[in-house]
PDB file of C-alpha atoms in Angstrom:
ATOM      1  CA  ARG A 270       0.023   0.147   0.198  1.00  0.00           C
ATOM      2  CA  CYS A 271       1.080   3.538  -1.080  1.00  0.00           C
ATOM      3  CA  GLN A 272       0.892   6.341   1.386  1.00  0.00           C
ATOM      4  CA  LEU A 273       2.442   9.862   0.510  1.00  0.00           C
ATOM      5  CA  ARG A 274       2.339  12.306   3.409  1.00  0.00           C
ATOM      6  CA  ASN A 275       3.197  15.994   3.706  1.00  0.00           C
ATOM      7  CA  LEU A 276       3.698  16.805  -0.068  1.00  0.00           C
ATOM      8  CA  GLY A 277       1.772  19.720  -0.397  1.00  0.00           C
ATOM      9  CA  SER A 278       1.336  20.967  -4.303  1.00  0.00           C
ATOM     10  CA  ILE A 279       4.822  19.457  -5.427  1.00  0.00           C
ATOM     11  CA  MET A 280       3.708  15.852  -4.596  1.00  0.00           C
ATOM     12  CA  PRO A 281       6.728  14.138  -6.354  1.00  0.00           C
ATOM     13  CA  THR A 282       6.559  10.485  -5.558  1.00  0.00           C
ATOM     14  CA  LYS A 283       4.776   8.181  -8.628  1.00  0.00           C
ATOM     15  CA  TYR A 284       2.277   5.799  -8.412  1.00  0.00           C
ATOM     16  CA  SER A 285       2.832   3.268 -11.364  1.00  0.00           C
ATOM     17  CA  LEU A 286      -0.973   2.329 -12.983  1.00  0.00           C
ATOM     18  CA  LEU A 287      -0.944  -0.810 -14.442  1.00  0.00           C
ATOM     19  CA  SER A 288      -1.969  -0.615 -18.556  1.00  0.00           C
ATOM     20  CA  ASN A 289      -5.431  -0.474 -19.166  1.00  0.00           C
ATOM     21  CA  ALA A 290      -5.805  -1.323 -15.724  1.00  0.00           C
ATOM     22  CA  ARG A 291      -9.466  -1.373 -13.149  1.00  0.00           C
ATOM     23  CA  ILE A 292      -9.593   1.360 -11.029  1.00  0.00           C
ATOM     24  CA  ALA A 293     -11.552   1.558  -7.832  1.00  0.00           C
ATOM     25  CA  LEU A 294     -11.779   5.186  -6.723  1.00  0.00           C
ATOM     26  CA  ILE A 295     -13.105   5.675  -3.385  1.00  0.00           C
ATOM     27  CA  PRO A 296     -13.482   9.394  -2.664  1.00  0.00           C
ATOM     28  CA  ALA A 297     -15.326  11.572   0.619  1.00  0.00           C
ATOM     29  CA  ASN A 298     -18.438  11.521   1.000  1.00  0.00           C
ATOM     30  CA  GLY A 299     -20.118  15.023   0.437  1.00  0.00           C
ATOM     31  CA  LEU A 300     -21.389  15.889  -2.885  1.00  0.00           C
ATOM     32  CA  GLY A 301     -19.227  18.955  -3.372  1.00  0.00           C
ATOM     33  CA  ASP A 302     -15.933  16.590  -3.054  1.00  0.00           C
ATOM     34  CA  GLY A 303     -17.000  13.942  -5.217  1.00  0.00           C
ATOM     35  CA  LEU A 304     -18.171  16.337  -7.948  1.00  0.00           C
ATOM     36  CA  ILE A 305     -14.286  17.528  -7.575  1.00  0.00           C
ATOM     37  CA  GLN A 306     -13.247  14.191  -7.244  1.00  0.00           C
ATOM     38  CA  MET A 307     -15.244  13.233 -10.335  1.00  0.00           C
ATOM     39  CA  THR A 308     -12.547  15.093 -11.992  1.00  0.00           C
ATOM     40  CA  LEU A 309      -9.491  12.168 -11.321  1.00  0.00           C
ATOM     41  CA  ALA A 310     -12.236   9.594 -12.284  1.00  0.00           C
ATOM     42  CA  TYR A 311     -13.100  11.274 -15.647  1.00  0.00           C
ATOM     43  CA  HIS A 312      -9.335  11.938 -16.635  1.00  0.00           C
ATOM     44  CA  LEU A 313      -8.381   8.133 -15.896  1.00  0.00           C
ATOM     45  CA  THR A 314     -10.886   7.193 -17.902  1.00  0.00           C
ATOM     46  CA  LYS A 315      -9.826   9.545 -20.764  1.00  0.00           C
ATOM     47  CA  THR A 316      -6.675   7.577 -20.304  1.00  0.00           C
ATOM     48  CA  GLY A 317      -7.835   4.455 -20.937  1.00  0.00           C
ATOM     49  CA  TYR A 318      -8.119   3.187 -17.130  1.00  0.00           C
ATOM     50  CA  HIS A 319     -11.152   1.372 -16.519  1.00  0.00           C
ATOM     51  CA  VAL A 320     -12.907   3.447 -13.602  1.00  0.00           C
ATOM     52  CA  THR A 321     -15.760   2.592 -10.893  1.00  0.00           C
ATOM     53  CA  PHE A 322     -16.000   5.675  -9.087  1.00  0.00           C
ATOM     54  CA  PHE A 323     -18.070   4.554  -5.216  1.00  0.00           C
ATOM     55  CA  HIS A 324     -20.131   7.554  -4.382  1.00  0.00           C
ATOM     56  CA  ASP A 325     -23.892   7.330  -2.901  1.00  0.00           C
ATOM     57  CA  PHE A 326     -24.816  10.884  -4.414  1.00  0.00           C
ATOM     58  CA  LEU A 327     -23.546  10.779  -7.227  1.00  0.00           C
ATOM     59  CA  ASN A 328     -24.808   7.389  -8.105  1.00  0.00           C
ATOM     60  CA  GLU A 329     -27.784   8.889  -8.399  1.00  0.00           C
ATOM     61  CA  MET A 330     -26.693  11.451 -11.130  1.00  0.00           C
ATOM     62  CA  LYS A 331     -24.817   8.814 -13.164  1.00  0.00           C
ATOM     63  CA  SER A 332     -26.194   9.630 -16.538  1.00  0.00           C
ATOM     64  CA  TRP A 333     -24.969  13.052 -16.055  1.00  0.00           C
ATOM     65  CA  PHE A 334     -21.019  11.360 -16.024  1.00  0.00           C
ATOM     66  CA  PRO A 335     -21.465   9.267 -18.971  1.00  0.00           C
ATOM     67  CA  THR A 336     -18.317   7.900 -19.323  1.00  0.00           C
ATOM     68  CA  VAL A 337     -17.641   6.555 -15.468  1.00  0.00           C
ATOM     69  CA  ASP A 338     -19.299   3.450 -14.236  1.00  0.00           C
ATOM     70  CA  ILE A 339     -20.396   5.210 -10.320  1.00  0.00           C
ATOM     71  CA  GLN A 340     -21.832   2.469  -8.096  1.00  0.00           C
ATOM     72  CA  PRO A 341     -22.979   3.658  -4.367  1.00  0.00           C
ATOM     73  CA  ILE A 342     -20.662   2.717  -1.740  1.00  0.00           C
ATOM     74  CA  SER A 343     -23.044   2.387   1.365  1.00  0.00           C
ATOM     75  CA  PRO A 344     -22.030   0.304   3.768  1.00  0.00           C
ATOM     76  CA  SER A 345     -18.338   1.240   3.323  1.00  0.00           C
ATOM     77  CA  THR A 346     -17.680  -2.818   4.250  1.00  0.00           C
ATOM     78  CA  SER A 347     -19.478  -4.702   2.286  1.00  0.00           C
ATOM     79  CA  LEU A 348     -17.204  -3.488  -0.639  1.00  0.00           C
ATOM     80  CA  ILE A 349     -13.972  -4.808   0.708  1.00  0.00           C
ATOM     81  CA  PRO A 350     -14.358  -8.146  -1.571  1.00  0.00           C
ATOM     82  CA  SER A 351     -15.460  -6.857  -4.147  1.00  0.00           C
ATOM     83  CA  LEU A 352     -12.838  -3.818  -4.013  1.00  0.00           C
ATOM     84  CA  ARG A 353     -10.326  -7.346  -4.324  1.00  0.00           C
ATOM     85  CA  ASP A 354     -11.125  -7.505  -8.017  1.00  0.00           C
ATOM     86  CA  PHE A 355      -9.782  -4.188  -9.060  1.00  0.00           C
ATOM     87  CA  ASP A 356      -6.268  -3.966  -9.815  1.00  0.00           C
ATOM     88  CA  HIS A 357      -6.021  -0.463  -8.087  1.00  0.00           C
ATOM     89  CA  VAL A 358      -8.109   0.821  -5.454  1.00  0.00           C
ATOM     90  CA  ILE A 359      -7.599   4.815  -4.912  1.00  0.00           C
ATOM     91  CA  PHE A 360      -8.429   6.644  -1.554  1.00  0.00           C
ATOM     92  CA  LEU A 361      -9.173  10.004  -1.655  1.00  0.00           C
ATOM     93  CA  ASP A 362     -10.734   9.705   1.547  1.00  0.00           C
ATOM     94  CA  HIS A 363      -8.244   8.830   4.636  1.00  0.00           C
ATOM     95  CA  HIS A 364     -11.411   8.073   6.953  1.00  0.00           C
ATOM     96  CA  LYS A 365     -12.370   5.311   4.531  1.00  0.00           C
ATOM     97  CA  ALA A 366      -9.321   4.212   3.926  1.00  0.00           C
ATOM     98  CA  ASP A 367      -8.625   3.755   7.811  1.00  0.00           C
ATOM     99  CA  GLU A 368     -11.777   1.428   7.079  1.00  0.00           C
ATOM    100  CA  MET A 369     -11.329  -0.764   4.424  1.00  0.00           C
ATOM    101  CA  ALA A 370      -7.409  -0.242   2.735  1.00  0.00           C
ATOM    102  CA  SER A 371      -5.835  -1.979   5.241  1.00  0.00           C
ATOM    103  CA  SER A 372      -7.645  -5.315   3.975  1.00  0.00           C
ATOM    104  CA  LEU A 373      -6.203  -4.729   0.703  1.00  0.00           C
ATOM    105  CA  THR A 374      -2.438  -4.871  -1.167  1.00  0.00           C
ATOM    106  CA  HIS A 375      -3.467  -3.082  -3.738  1.00  0.00           C
ATOM    107  CA  SER A 376      -4.222   0.367  -2.817  1.00  0.00           C
ATOM    108  CA  PHE A 377      -3.034   3.976  -3.186  1.00  0.00           C
ATOM    109  CA  VAL A 378      -4.190   6.360   0.318  1.00  0.00           C
ATOM    110  CA  LEU A 379      -3.627   9.882  -0.040  1.00  0.00           C
ATOM    111  CA  PRO A 380      -4.037  11.290   3.693  1.00  0.00           C
ATOM    112  CA  LYS A 381      -5.178  14.670   4.365  1.00  0.00           C
ATOM    113  CA  ASP A 382      -1.927  15.848   5.098  1.00  0.00           C
ATOM    114  CA  SER A 383      -0.793  15.686   1.887  1.00  0.00           C
ATOM    115  CA  ILE A 384      -3.127  18.237   0.863  1.00  0.00           C
ATOM    116  CA  ASP A 385      -1.815  21.727   0.030  1.00  0.00           C
ATOM    117  CA  PRO A 386      -4.390  24.438   2.235  1.00  0.00           C
ATOM    118  CA  LYS A 387      -2.635  27.045   0.446  1.00  0.00           C
ATOM    119  CA  ILE A 388      -4.634  25.890  -2.982  1.00  0.00           C
ATOM    120  CA  SER A 389      -8.086  24.286  -4.116  1.00  0.00           C
ATOM    121  CA  MET A 390      -8.760  21.068  -3.313  1.00  0.00           C
ATOM    122  CA  LEU A 391     -10.112  20.761  -7.559  1.00  0.00           C
ATOM    123  CA  GLU A 392      -5.861  22.122  -8.276  1.00  0.00           C
ATOM    124  CA  ASN A 393      -5.090  19.213  -6.074  1.00  0.00           C
ATOM    125  CA  ILE A 394      -6.986  16.949  -7.360  1.00  0.00           C
ATOM    126  CA  VAL A 395      -5.687  18.229 -10.643  1.00  0.00           C
ATOM    127  CA  ASN A 396      -1.573  17.927  -9.414  1.00  0.00           C
ATOM    128  CA  LEU A 397      -2.367  14.557  -8.179  1.00  0.00           C
ATOM    129  CA  GLY A 398      -3.714  13.033 -11.546  1.00  0.00           C
ATOM    130  CA  LYS A 399      -0.382  15.263 -13.369  1.00  0.00           C
ATOM    131  CA  ASN A 400       1.946  14.297 -10.767  1.00  0.00           C
ATOM    132  CA  ILE A 401       1.420  11.640  -9.139  1.00  0.00           C
ATOM    133  CA  PHE A 402      -0.771   9.211 -11.838  1.00  0.00           C
ATOM    134  CA  ASP A 403       1.408  10.787 -14.483  1.00  0.00           C
ATOM    135  CA  ILE A 404      -1.779  11.508 -16.290  1.00  0.00           C
ATOM    136  CA  GLU A 405      -2.931  14.424 -18.375  1.00  0.00           C
ATOM    137  CA  MET A 406      -5.396  16.879 -15.974  1.00  0.00           C
ATOM    138  CA  THR A 407      -7.702  19.509 -16.826  1.00  0.00           C
ATOM    139  CA  LYS A 408     -10.401  21.007 -14.479  1.00  0.00           C
ATOM    140  CA  GLU A 409     -12.870  18.870 -16.562  1.00  0.00           C
ATOM    141  CA  ASN A 410     -14.902  16.500 -14.695  1.00  0.00           C
ATOM    142  CA  GLY A 411     -16.613  15.180 -17.624  1.00  0.00           C
ATOM    143  CA  MET A 412     -20.457  16.164 -16.420  1.00  0.00           C
ATOM    144  CA  THR A 413     -22.532  16.164 -19.351  1.00  0.00           C
ATOM    145  CA  ILE A 414     -26.395  17.097 -19.324  1.00  0.00           C
ATOM    146  CA  PRO A 415     -28.207  14.124 -20.327  1.00  0.00           C
ATOM    147  CA  PRO A 416     -30.794  13.103 -23.537  1.00  0.00           C
ATOM    148  CA  GLY A 417     -34.212  15.214 -22.852  1.00  0.00           C
ATOM    149  CA  LEU A 418     -32.963  17.713 -20.486  1.00  0.00           C
ATOM    150  CA  ILE A 419     -32.802  21.506 -21.945  1.00  0.00           C
ATOM    151  CA  LEU A 420     -30.040  23.559 -20.713  1.00  0.00           C
ATOM    152  CA  LYS A 421     -31.216  27.002 -18.725  1.00  0.00           C
ATOM    153  CA  LYS A 422     -34.528  26.097 -19.006  1.00  0.00           C
ATOM    154  CA  TYR A 423     -35.121  27.274 -15.927  1.00  0.00           C
ATOM    155  CA  ASN A 424     -32.656  30.170 -16.491  1.00  0.00           C
ATOM    156  CA  LYS A 425     -33.692  32.753 -13.309  1.00  0.00           C
ATOM    157  CA  ARG A 426     -33.138  29.690 -10.731  1.00  0.00           C
ATOM    158  CA  ILE A 427     -30.449  29.301  -8.769  1.00  0.00           C
ATOM    159  CA  LEU A 428     -29.335  26.279  -6.784  1.00  0.00           C
ATOM    160  CA  ILE A 429     -28.383  26.388  -3.182  1.00  0.00           C
ATOM    161  CA  HIS A 430     -26.567  23.295  -1.499  1.00  0.00           C
ATOM    162  CA  PRO A 431     -25.816  25.104   2.103  1.00  0.00           C
ATOM    163  CA  THR A 432     -24.632  21.944   3.854  1.00  0.00           C
ATOM    164  CA  SER A 433     -21.019  20.151   4.113  1.00  0.00           C
ATOM    165  CA  THR A 434     -19.586  16.755   5.784  1.00  0.00           C
ATOM    166  CA  ASP A 435     -17.912  18.872   7.575  1.00  0.00           C
ATOM    167  CA  ALA A 436     -19.369  21.475  10.050  1.00  0.00           C
ATOM    168  CA  VAL A 437     -16.334  23.774  10.008  1.00  0.00           C
ATOM    169  CA  LYS A 438     -16.692  24.637   5.992  1.00  0.00           C
ATOM    170  CA  ASN A 439     -19.922  25.555   6.533  1.00  0.00           C
ATOM    171  CA  PHE A 440     -21.495  29.333   6.235  1.00  0.00           C
ATOM    172  CA  PRO A 441     -23.868  30.604   9.087  1.00  0.00           C
ATOM    173  CA  ALA A 442     -27.302  29.758   8.061  1.00  0.00           C
ATOM    174  CA  LYS A 443     -28.156  33.845   8.449  1.00  0.00           C
ATOM    175  CA  ASN A 444     -25.747  34.294   5.227  1.00  0.00           C
ATOM    176  CA  PHE A 445     -27.609  31.704   3.177  1.00  0.00           C
ATOM    177  CA  LEU A 446     -30.915  33.239   3.862  1.00  0.00           C
ATOM    178  CA  SER A 447     -29.203  36.907   3.099  1.00  0.00           C
ATOM    179  CA  LEU A 448     -27.734  35.713  -0.145  1.00  0.00           C
ATOM    180  CA  ALA A 449     -31.362  34.391  -1.161  1.00  0.00           C
ATOM    181  CA  LYS A 450     -33.042  37.470  -0.229  1.00  0.00           C
ATOM    182  CA  LYS A 451     -30.579  39.510  -2.378  1.00  0.00           C
ATOM    183  CA  LEU A 452     -31.123  36.788  -5.451  1.00  0.00           C
ATOM    184  CA  LYS A 453     -35.230  37.152  -5.016  1.00  0.00           C
ATOM    185  CA  GLN A 454     -34.775  40.967  -5.239  1.00  0.00           C
ATOM    186  CA  ASP A 455     -32.500  40.600  -8.596  1.00  0.00           C
ATOM    187  CA  ASN A 456     -35.776  38.465  -9.734  1.00  0.00           C
ATOM    188  CA  LEU A 457     -33.842  35.469  -9.383  1.00  0.00           C
ATOM    189  CA  GLU A 458     -35.648  32.118  -7.966  1.00  0.00           C
ATOM    190  CA  PRO A 459     -32.936  30.127  -5.423  1.00  0.00           C
ATOM    191  CA  ILE A 460     -34.030  26.866  -4.135  1.00  0.00           C
ATOM    192  CA  PHE A 461     -32.376  24.932  -1.825  1.00  0.00           C
ATOM    193  CA  ILE A 462     -31.152  21.589  -1.939  1.00  0.00           C
ATOM    194  CA  LEU A 463     -30.452  19.699   1.527  1.00  0.00           C
TER     195      LEU A 463
END
């Protein structure tokens, strides 16, 4: 098992993937984290790897990501037998790695302290792909509007997802209510997604 620690944005250590490998990618639980970490899954797939992305929220949105196989992860411990069938298991969430990686011999774990706090999580994921897995990366995550849906059909609608899995990241509720009030004053339609 490979663990990288305290590497910041430089990340000098390479992790070699077998060509045409089957890769299980285990991201963080949150919707926002999943969308950001899907960037790595998308680019690994574009590079020729067969990626399965295990995420409960994005499993509900799999039609939006046609190039990546998305599967649910709950409950995580029941996944261990099926993860053994992958050539590589990449953990982007150290909590899930603590639960599962010790049972696997072919896993890559990116601990929390290897993320550079001076840059965005998306930039950290792009750097991970480029510097560790040696693949071409952009900030694109492969999200595609499914057939039958119309872009900007409700062009005044603004969706607000005010929570995260980490309470420290949450803005106070009054800030979101203030934002919604301002959006309404601008003739927009704010909708909260919880």
